[in-house]
Amino acid sequence: MMISYRIITEERAEDLRLRNEPFDILGRLHVSRSNDEWMHSSEWFPEKTAMTFPDENYDFKEVTAVGFAIGAYSQGECVGLAVYQNDWAKFMYLSDLKVNREYRKQGIAAELIKLGRIEAEKRQYKGLYTIAQDNNLIACLFYLSQGFEIGGLNTHGYRHTKQEHKADIYLYSDN
């Protein structure tokens, strides 16, 4: 199956509305810091569950005013999306990364990150960063496999919500 990639233009603005699909929750990444070094371990849950993020309903003008998006295409249909946002620091923010369920585990997400790095470098960024929930173990391990390193942990962001037991892991990758 041939997959093509391109920065989303106004002509393909509808591709920004790629729906979120369920993903498996198989465990949690535990993160700690000691002597200025981040460490992590994986906890695998006895039973898997699934989760689906709410759809974002991106607007092309809003996305491109603060960054760019790259689409992955199979036979002209958008099957993957990466949304990048400018940031004040030297790292561009990968705010969203998704691939349709039937196209996962084929290297599409890795390619969307690779192409994002190239575009971010053209825009004078020194790397990328993203945020993953600690209970999305597959995403955390994926980002680590793509050269991202743990750079922060937010254990308070979900306080006073139904997701109070979660934490956000900040992951960084130099170009």
Short mmCIF file of N, CA and C in Angstrom, two decimals, residues 52-120:
data_model
loop_
_atom_site.label_atom_id
_atom_site.label_comp_id
_atom_site.label_asym_id
_atom_site.label_seq_id
_atom_site.Cartn_x
_atom_site.Cartn_y
_atom_site.Cartn_z
N THR A 52 -11.00 6.98 23.34
CA THR A 52 -11.07 7.80 22.13
C THR A 52 -11.09 9.26 22.56
N PHE A 53 -10.18 10.05 22.03
CA PHE A 53 -10.18 11.48 22.32
C PHE A 53 -11.34 12.14 21.57
N PRO A 54 -11.88 13.23 22.10
CA PRO A 54 -12.91 13.97 21.36
C PRO A 54 -12.32 14.53 20.06
N ASP A 55 -13.15 14.64 19.03
CA ASP A 55 -12.69 15.22 17.77
C ASP A 55 -12.41 16.71 17.96
N GLU A 56 -11.37 17.19 17.28
CA GLU A 56 -10.90 18.56 17.49
C GLU A 56 -11.64 19.61 16.65
N ASN A 57 -12.10 19.26 15.47
CA ASN A 57 -12.76 20.22 14.58
C ASN A 57 -11.84 21.39 14.23
N TYR A 58 -10.64 21.08 13.76
CA TYR A 58 -9.67 22.11 13.41
C TYR A 58 -10.17 23.01 12.29
N ASP A 59 -9.79 24.26 12.37
CA ASP A 59 -10.05 25.25 11.34
C ASP A 59 -8.73 25.55 10.64
N PHE A 60 -8.71 25.47 9.31
CA PHE A 60 -7.47 25.63 8.55
C PHE A 60 -6.76 26.94 8.87
N LYS A 61 -7.49 28.04 8.87
CA LYS A 61 -6.86 29.35 9.11
C LYS A 61 -6.27 29.43 10.51
N GLU A 62 -6.94 28.84 11.48
CA GLU A 62 -6.41 28.86 12.85
C GLU A 62 -5.16 27.99 12.96
N VAL A 63 -5.18 26.81 12.34
CA VAL A 63 -4.02 25.92 12.39
C VAL A 63 -2.82 26.57 11.73
N THR A 64 -3.01 27.13 10.54
CA THR A 64 -1.87 27.70 9.81
C THR A 64 -1.42 29.05 10.37
N ALA A 65 -2.27 29.71 11.14
CA ALA A 65 -1.86 30.96 11.78
C ALA A 65 -0.82 30.70 12.86
N VAL A 66 -0.84 29.50 13.43
CA VAL A 66 0.07 29.19 14.54
C VAL A 66 0.99 28.01 14.24
N GLY A 67 0.98 27.51 13.01
CA GLY A 67 1.83 26.37 12.69
C GLY A 67 1.47 25.75 11.35
N PHE A 68 1.45 24.43 11.31
CA PHE A 68 1.15 23.71 10.08
C PHE A 68 0.66 22.31 10.42
N ALA A 69 0.15 21.63 9.42
CA ALA A 69 -0.30 20.24 9.58
C ALA A 69 0.17 19.43 8.38
N ILE A 70 0.46 18.17 8.63
CA ILE A 70 0.88 17.25 7.57
C ILE A 70 -0.12 16.10 7.54
N GLY A 71 -0.55 15.75 6.34
CA GLY A 71 -1.46 14.63 6.17
C GLY A 71 -0.76 13.45 5.53
N ALA A 72 -1.24 12.26 5.86
CA ALA A 72 -0.80 11.02 5.22
C ALA A 72 -1.97 10.51 4.39
N TYR A 73 -1.70 10.10 3.15
CA TYR A 73 -2.77 9.77 2.22
C TYR A 73 -2.60 8.39 1.61
N SER A 74 -3.71 7.68 1.55
CA SER A 74 -3.78 6.41 0.84
C SER A 74 -4.86 6.56 -0.23
N GLN A 75 -4.46 6.45 -1.46
CA GLN A 75 -5.38 6.60 -2.59
C GLN A 75 -6.20 7.89 -2.49
N GLY A 76 -5.53 8.97 -2.11
CA GLY A 76 -6.17 10.28 -2.04
C GLY A 76 -6.95 10.55 -0.77
N GLU A 77 -7.12 9.55 0.09
CA GLU A 77 -7.87 9.72 1.33
C GLU A 77 -6.91 9.96 2.49
N CYS A 78 -7.21 10.96 3.32
CA CYS A 78 -6.38 11.25 4.48
C CYS A 78 -6.56 10.15 5.53
N VAL A 79 -5.45 9.51 5.90
CA VAL A 79 -5.50 8.42 6.88
C VAL A 79 -4.63 8.70 8.10
N GLY A 80 -3.91 9.82 8.08
CA GLY A 80 -3.07 10.20 9.22
C GLY A 80 -2.88 11.70 9.24
N LEU A 81 -2.64 12.24 10.43
CA LEU A 81 -2.53 13.69 10.59
C LEU A 81 -1.58 14.01 11.73
N ALA A 82 -0.73 15.00 11.48
CA ALA A 82 0.12 15.56 12.53
C ALA A 82 -0.07 17.07 12.50
N VAL A 83 -0.36 17.66 13.65
CA VAL A 83 -0.57 19.10 13.76
C VAL A 83 0.55 19.67 14.63
N TYR A 84 1.23 20.67 14.08
CA TYR A 84 2.36 21.29 14.76
C TYR A 84 2.05 22.76 15.05
N GLN A 85 2.48 23.22 16.23
CA GLN A 85 2.23 24.61 16.62
C GLN A 85 3.54 25.30 16.97
N ASN A 86 3.63 26.57 16.56
CA ASN A 86 4.77 27.39 16.95
C ASN A 86 4.79 27.51 18.47
N ASP A 87 5.96 27.71 19.01
CA ASP A 87 6.11 27.89 20.44
C ASP A 87 7.19 28.94 20.66
N TRP A 88 7.20 29.54 21.80
CA TRP A 88 8.18 30.59 22.10
C TRP A 88 9.58 30.02 22.27
N ALA A 89 9.68 28.77 22.66
CA ALA A 89 10.99 28.15 22.89
C ALA A 89 11.56 27.65 21.56
N LYS A 90 12.64 26.96 21.62
CA LYS A 90 13.31 26.45 20.42
C LYS A 90 12.76 25.11 19.96
N PHE A 91 11.69 24.64 20.61
CA PHE A 91 11.06 23.38 20.23
C PHE A 91 9.65 23.66 19.71
N MET A 92 9.33 23.09 18.55
CA MET A 92 7.98 23.21 18.00
C MET A 92 7.12 22.13 18.65
N TYR A 93 5.88 22.48 18.93
CA TYR A 93 4.96 21.59 19.64
C TYR A 93 4.17 20.70 18.67
N LEU A 94 4.31 19.41 18.82
CA LEU A 94 3.48 18.43 18.11
C LEU A 94 2.23 18.26 18.94
N SER A 95 1.16 18.98 18.55
CA SER A 95 -0.04 19.02 19.39
C SER A 95 -1.00 17.87 19.12
N ASP A 96 -0.88 17.23 17.96
CA ASP A 96 -1.78 16.13 17.65
C ASP A 96 -1.11 15.19 16.65
N LEU A 97 -1.27 13.92 16.87
CA LEU A 97 -0.76 12.89 15.97
C LEU A 97 -1.75 11.75 15.99
N LYS A 98 -2.30 11.42 14.82
CA LYS A 98 -3.27 10.32 14.77
C LYS A 98 -3.20 9.63 13.42
N VAL A 99 -3.48 8.34 13.47
CA VAL A 99 -3.51 7.51 12.27
C VAL A 99 -4.75 6.62 12.39
N ASN A 100 -5.50 6.53 11.30
CA ASN A 100 -6.67 5.65 11.30
C ASN A 100 -6.26 4.24 11.72
N ARG A 101 -7.14 3.61 12.47
CA ARG A 101 -6.85 2.32 13.07
C ARG A 101 -6.32 1.28 12.08
N GLU A 102 -6.92 1.18 10.90
CA GLU A 102 -6.51 0.15 9.94
C GLU A 102 -5.16 0.44 9.30
N TYR A 103 -4.62 1.63 9.51
CA TYR A 103 -3.33 2.00 8.93
C TYR A 103 -2.21 2.07 9.97
N ARG A 104 -2.51 1.76 11.21
CA ARG A 104 -1.50 1.83 12.27
C ARG A 104 -0.47 0.72 12.12
N LYS A 105 0.66 0.95 12.74
CA LYS A 105 1.79 0.00 12.77
C LYS A 105 2.37 -0.24 11.38
N GLN A 106 2.33 0.80 10.54
CA GLN A 106 2.91 0.72 9.20
C GLN A 106 3.95 1.82 8.98
N GLY A 107 4.33 2.52 10.05
CA GLY A 107 5.35 3.56 9.95
C GLY A 107 4.81 4.93 9.59
N ILE A 108 3.51 5.09 9.52
CA ILE A 108 2.92 6.37 9.12
C ILE A 108 3.19 7.45 10.17
N ALA A 109 2.95 7.15 11.43
CA ALA A 109 3.18 8.14 12.49
C ALA A 109 4.65 8.54 12.54
N ALA A 110 5.54 7.58 12.38
CA ALA A 110 6.98 7.89 12.38
C ALA A 110 7.33 8.82 11.23
N GLU A 111 6.75 8.59 10.07
CA GLU A 111 7.02 9.45 8.92
C GLU A 111 6.44 10.85 9.13
N LEU A 112 5.27 10.95 9.73
CA LEU A 112 4.69 12.27 10.02
C LEU A 112 5.59 13.06 10.98
N ILE A 113 6.22 12.38 11.92
CA ILE A 113 7.17 13.04 12.82
C ILE A 113 8.43 13.44 12.07
N LYS A 114 8.94 12.54 11.25
CA LYS A 114 10.15 12.84 10.47
C LYS A 114 9.94 14.08 9.60
N LEU A 115 8.82 14.14 8.90
CA LEU A 115 8.54 15.28 8.04
C LEU A 115 8.29 16.55 8.86
N GLY A 116 7.69 16.40 10.04
CA GLY A 116 7.51 17.54 10.94
C GLY A 116 8.83 18.11 11.41
N ARG A 117 9.79 17.23 11.67
CA ARG A 117 11.13 17.69 12.08
C ARG A 117 11.76 18.53 10.98
N ILE A 118 11.63 18.06 9.74
CA ILE A 118 12.22 18.78 8.61
C ILE A 118 11.59 20.16 8.48
N GLU A 119 10.27 20.23 8.54
CA GLU A 119 9.58 21.52 8.41
C GLU A 119 9.90 22.42 9.61
N ALA A 120 9.95 21.87 10.80
CA ALA A 120 10.28 22.66 12.00
C ALA A 120 11.69 23.25 11.87
#
